[in-house]
XYZ file of C-alpha atoms in Angstrom:
354
model
C -71.116 -18.159 59.347
C -68.092 -20.469 59.331
C -67.148 -21.804 62.798
C -63.852 -20.032 63.908
C -61.287 -21.296 66.550
C -62.259 -21.071 70.246
C -61.779 -17.512 71.905
C -60.154 -17.226 75.373
C -61.351 -14.369 77.406
C -59.676 -14.059 80.809
C -56.394 -12.851 79.196
C -54.590 -15.480 81.415
C -53.300 -18.654 79.717
C -54.556 -21.751 81.246
C -52.455 -23.941 83.349
C -52.511 -26.842 81.039
C -50.895 -24.487 78.499
C -47.934 -23.826 80.736
C -46.337 -27.146 81.625
C -44.154 -25.185 84.576
C -47.146 -23.320 85.787
C -47.213 -23.719 89.512
C -50.773 -24.072 89.350
C -50.340 -27.508 88.022
C -49.057 -28.774 91.367
C -51.506 -31.088 93.126
C -53.685 -30.710 90.087
C -55.215 -34.287 90.764
C -56.155 -33.422 94.129
C -58.119 -30.094 93.335
C -61.489 -30.175 92.098
C -62.933 -26.884 90.087
C -66.226 -26.564 91.643
C -67.798 -24.111 94.278
C -68.347 -24.335 97.984
C -70.376 -27.239 99.549
C -71.255 -28.845 96.114
C -67.719 -28.947 95.000
C -66.603 -30.643 98.154
C -69.051 -33.114 97.716
C -68.160 -33.937 93.980
C -64.584 -34.082 95.503
C -65.392 -36.890 97.938
C -66.884 -39.001 95.016
C -64.022 -38.238 92.818
C -61.619 -39.374 95.804
C -63.167 -42.577 96.024
C -63.141 -43.222 92.445
C -66.641 -43.270 92.271
C -67.626 -42.785 88.311
C -71.384 -43.768 88.446
C -71.918 -39.972 89.088
C -70.363 -39.236 85.776
C -71.844 -42.025 83.766
C -75.636 -41.202 84.999
C -75.013 -37.757 83.526
C -73.716 -39.024 80.245
C -70.050 -37.863 80.610
C -67.555 -39.466 78.876
C -63.541 -39.060 78.462
C -61.883 -37.256 75.880
C -58.582 -35.840 75.202
C -58.272 -32.082 74.380
C -55.577 -31.025 71.804
C -54.166 -28.717 74.773
C -54.451 -30.810 77.505
C -50.840 -32.879 77.116
C -52.839 -36.300 76.761
C -54.497 -36.099 79.746
C -58.077 -37.727 80.028
C -60.414 -34.882 80.345
C -64.456 -34.820 80.605
C -66.874 -33.439 78.249
C -70.568 -33.297 77.846
C -72.627 -32.721 74.800
C -76.225 -30.859 74.931
C -79.033 -30.699 72.290
C -80.481 -26.875 72.270
C -83.847 -27.227 70.765
C -85.949 -24.599 68.828
C -89.098 -23.357 69.933
C -92.274 -22.000 68.032
C -94.949 -20.070 69.298
C -98.358 -21.683 68.410
C -99.932 -18.554 70.110
C -98.610 -15.079 71.261
C -100.386 -12.136 72.332
C -98.737 -8.801 74.161
C -100.780 -8.203 77.513
C -98.778 -5.049 78.528
C -95.642 -3.434 79.579
C -93.849 -3.556 82.968
C -91.953 -0.217 84.371
C -88.690 -1.965 83.495
C -89.478 -2.119 80.115
C -90.246 -6.089 79.582
C -93.532 -6.478 77.748
C -95.858 -9.356 79.388
C -97.252 -11.842 77.071
C -99.350 -14.879 76.749
C -97.901 -17.797 74.699
C -97.971 -21.409 73.948
C -94.498 -22.600 73.396
C -93.684 -25.822 71.808
C -90.093 -27.249 71.166
C -89.197 -28.818 67.778
C -86.319 -31.088 66.719
C -84.452 -28.368 64.940
C -81.327 -27.836 67.381
C -78.175 -26.432 67.950
C -75.375 -28.416 69.715
C -73.092 -27.902 72.145
C -70.075 -29.496 73.345
C -68.573 -28.730 76.900
C -64.997 -29.633 77.779
C -63.416 -28.990 81.263
C -60.317 -27.116 81.263
C -58.351 -26.093 84.251
C -59.709 -22.779 84.196
C -61.119 -19.977 81.725
C -63.708 -19.940 79.169
C -63.472 -20.374 75.500
C -66.178 -20.222 72.604
C -65.978 -20.344 69.060
C -67.554 -17.863 66.909
C -70.542 -19.170 64.835
C -73.274 -17.432 62.314
C -71.199 -13.944 62.397
C -71.882 -13.506 66.031
C -68.300 -12.729 68.087
C -68.111 -15.014 71.156
C -68.114 -12.120 73.230
C -71.480 -11.043 72.364
C -72.853 -14.354 72.603
C -75.540 -15.198 75.225
C -73.702 -18.170 76.025
C -70.780 -15.844 77.360
C -73.372 -14.105 79.679
C -74.520 -17.401 80.800
C -70.956 -18.118 81.816
C -70.355 -14.971 83.513
C -73.665 -15.634 85.575
C -72.573 -19.033 86.847
C -69.105 -17.641 87.837
C -71.181 -14.969 89.823
C -72.835 -17.809 91.696
C -69.856 -20.411 91.765
C -66.761 -18.095 92.142
C -64.240 -21.239 91.887
C -66.089 -22.925 88.871
C -63.422 -24.775 86.780
C -62.940 -23.740 83.097
C -64.550 -24.894 80.007
C -64.053 -24.946 76.283
C -67.198 -24.537 74.227
C -67.965 -25.701 70.671
C -71.296 -24.495 69.359
C -72.681 -26.129 66.092
C -75.133 -23.670 64.929
C -78.260 -24.997 63.066
C -81.197 -22.544 64.153
C -81.105 -19.226 62.093
C -80.843 -15.972 64.051
C -83.624 -13.082 64.063
C -86.059 -15.667 63.169
C -88.257 -16.028 66.461
C -87.133 -19.739 67.213
C -85.439 -18.678 70.309
C -81.907 -19.823 69.080
C -79.888 -17.579 71.653
C -82.221 -18.427 74.338
C -82.088 -22.297 73.726
C -78.254 -22.257 73.491
C -77.949 -20.241 76.967
C -80.329 -23.089 78.495
C -78.144 -25.795 77.018
C -75.130 -24.074 78.427
C -76.468 -23.780 81.844
C -77.849 -27.528 81.808
C -74.249 -28.664 80.496
C -72.370 -27.163 82.955
C -74.467 -28.442 85.940
C -73.677 -31.855 84.392
C -70.015 -31.277 83.795
C -69.177 -29.927 87.159
C -72.166 -31.698 89.164
C -73.491 -28.186 90.668
C -76.630 -29.700 91.805
C -78.783 -26.569 90.543
C -81.797 -28.946 89.968
C -84.420 -27.894 87.485
C -85.808 -25.078 89.960
C -82.261 -23.551 90.072
C -81.558 -23.714 86.598
C -84.755 -21.851 85.803
C -83.997 -19.299 88.406
C -80.507 -18.428 86.798
C -82.539 -18.701 83.296
C -84.741 -15.841 83.865
C -81.843 -13.525 84.484
C -80.660 -14.189 80.821
C -83.956 -13.647 78.943
C -87.729 -14.201 78.696
C -87.513 -17.329 76.754
C -84.678 -19.190 78.674
C -86.814 -20.574 81.386
C -88.783 -22.321 78.852
C -85.834 -23.753 76.994
C -84.299 -25.441 80.296
C -87.068 -28.401 79.936
C -88.496 -27.546 76.615
C -91.715 -29.734 75.701
C -95.031 -27.580 75.356
C -96.029 -24.731 77.870
C -98.415 -22.022 78.441
C -96.263 -18.949 79.283
C -97.323 -15.902 81.177
C -95.840 -12.698 82.809
C -92.616 -11.977 80.367
C -92.523 -15.678 79.545
C -90.994 -16.790 83.013
C -94.423 -18.323 84.482
C -94.776 -21.417 82.897
C -97.603 -24.151 83.017
C -96.508 -27.392 81.264
C -98.765 -28.900 78.702
C -98.877 -32.626 77.962
C -99.296 -32.769 74.228
C -100.877 -36.003 72.654
C -100.778 -34.523 69.069
C -97.844 -35.525 66.800
C -96.873 -32.458 65.317
C -95.058 -32.305 61.777
C -93.810 -28.827 60.785
C -91.908 -27.106 58.024
C -90.116 -24.131 59.102
C -89.016 -21.321 56.361
C -87.481 -18.204 56.750
C -87.077 -15.352 54.486
C -83.314 -13.558 54.145
C -84.419 -10.862 56.311
C -84.632 -10.921 59.761
C -86.824 -9.283 62.149
C -85.515 -7.332 65.455
C -87.436 -8.028 68.522
C -87.339 -4.668 70.176
C -88.322 -3.003 66.787
C -91.416 -5.433 66.564
C -92.184 -4.735 70.091
C -92.086 -0.868 69.409
C -94.559 -1.302 66.631
C -96.983 -2.827 69.173
C -96.565 -0.252 71.644
C -97.020 2.433 68.811
C -100.380 0.840 67.997
C -101.458 0.949 71.638
C -105.282 0.035 72.226
C -106.151 0.423 68.614
C -104.436 -3.375 68.264
C -107.317 -5.973 68.608
C -105.943 -9.334 69.618
C -106.923 -12.698 69.852
C -106.350 -14.562 73.326
C -106.256 -18.510 72.301
C -103.390 -19.953 74.493
C -105.872 -21.895 76.732
C -107.926 -23.127 73.612
C -104.749 -24.088 71.727
C -103.434 -25.921 74.904
C -106.585 -27.828 75.122
C -106.255 -28.874 71.378
C -102.652 -30.163 72.082
C -104.003 -32.145 75.221
C -106.893 -33.641 73.249
C -104.666 -34.412 70.322
C -107.104 -32.330 68.123
C -105.184 -31.097 65.134
C -108.058 -28.877 63.647
C -108.731 -27.467 66.956
C -104.989 -26.493 67.241
C -104.931 -25.055 63.493
C -108.029 -22.915 64.263
C -106.270 -21.618 67.581
C -102.804 -20.274 66.016
C -102.565 -16.578 66.583
C -99.451 -14.449 66.675
C -100.080 -10.621 67.136
C -96.633 -9.748 65.643
C -98.251 -10.630 62.133
C -100.414 -7.772 62.247
C -97.178 -5.230 62.723
C -94.498 -6.845 60.600
C -93.159 -5.275 57.444
C -92.010 -8.210 55.689
C -93.427 -8.305 52.227
C -92.731 -12.210 51.770
C -94.822 -13.339 54.997
C -98.168 -13.671 52.944
C -96.366 -15.155 49.971
C -94.581 -17.891 52.496
C -98.014 -18.572 54.132
C -99.707 -18.973 50.753
C -96.808 -21.159 49.546
C -97.006 -23.378 52.832
C -100.721 -23.684 52.191
C -100.439 -24.528 48.717
C -97.848 -27.433 49.747
C -100.341 -29.198 51.952
C -99.988 -27.232 55.304
C -103.212 -27.161 57.413
C -102.315 -23.713 58.821
C -99.297 -21.415 58.726
C -97.989 -18.590 60.713
C -95.038 -16.411 61.844
C -93.550 -17.681 65.346
C -92.158 -15.199 67.863
C -91.277 -11.638 66.402
C -90.179 -13.229 62.961
C -89.140 -13.688 60.557
C -89.580 -17.430 60.605
C -92.828 -19.001 59.512
C -93.885 -22.555 60.116
C -96.639 -24.401 58.626
C -98.297 -27.592 60.404
C -98.711 -30.869 58.128
C -101.307 -33.621 58.443
C -98.258 -36.211 58.210
C -94.465 -36.779 58.071
C -94.300 -37.448 54.382
C -96.167 -34.385 53.397
C -94.021 -32.102 55.479
C -90.936 -33.716 54.258
C -91.853 -33.238 50.562
C -93.190 -29.607 51.234
C -89.476 -28.707 52.885
C -87.612 -30.217 50.062
C -89.654 -28.297 47.325
C -89.439 -25.025 49.391
C -85.403 -25.478 50.141
C -85.035 -24.886 46.506
C -85.735 -21.130 46.891
C -85.061 -20.421 50.480
C -84.082 -21.834 53.904
C -86.570 -24.678 54.970
C -86.565 -27.614 57.210
C -88.786 -30.378 58.088
C -89.026 -30.835 62.045
C -91.333 -32.476 64.580
C -92.779 -31.367 68.010
C -91.041 -32.941 70.693
C -91.894 -33.316 74.198
C -89.009 -32.024 75.981
C -85.064 -32.536 76.713
C -85.922 -35.719 78.703
């Protein structure tokens, strides 16, 4: 999908788009924040204290619609994740399934640029996903519920993570948006506040706030950080077909107790902590491999193994498959070869967003 111009949602042109708009009066004395947090930032701003912005990584920029005024923007990397283990342990009354999983962030990422505007919300369309259907739009509505006086933002999303792949592309974009707005407007949410909001958006979103490696339980919101001492080099590839997560969970439900699962999350977490590559490869498990209807799955796994992968497995509900390689050079060579026939990329495991 080719990036398209940003879309504006609230139906009212922003003040900066209308030079004579009365909302522009006293513009420099107003801070688009919320409640006490907004007033706290206001005091910093009025004293000319720029240290807060510098620590948060802000930098000045001029928006094409800003009339030449200096504005603020932040950039956030939204890292993909793979599931090194994944079992389904039940289904709650609200329809959510409970899981056990070992999440691992990888260096493949989307990139978000958030730029302050006087008011409103803009987001470009990417990967064929209309902006109004993007989870980032839901994240913005959630934030504005908590901060009714929150200022405007223009969001540019550079999409690199494929959709319907089991790589958490939507979840990590939403998490990056929450982190970015927290920095951009000095909301003071902190990690706990960010994770609490993230949990309202989806099961994988709380993990994506910090990333790294973590054992997940519940619907994915109960996280136990894992300190990895294992350099992980992976090749991730994906067939053209995607997998619908709801459809995959329905197949799990249909199989019921006839589905025999392995529970290897703790074993895999210990392997990461010990730096035991062979132990990790022996602990890989994904229950969705047992219910997928993708004919290419076994072919892709075999191709990865023949290219030097120590182990290969589907991530999440699919359809992406990753292979774990013993070293960087082997992973890069395999990714280059596989990219001749399908989407493939070499990446590494990362320890978090810093």
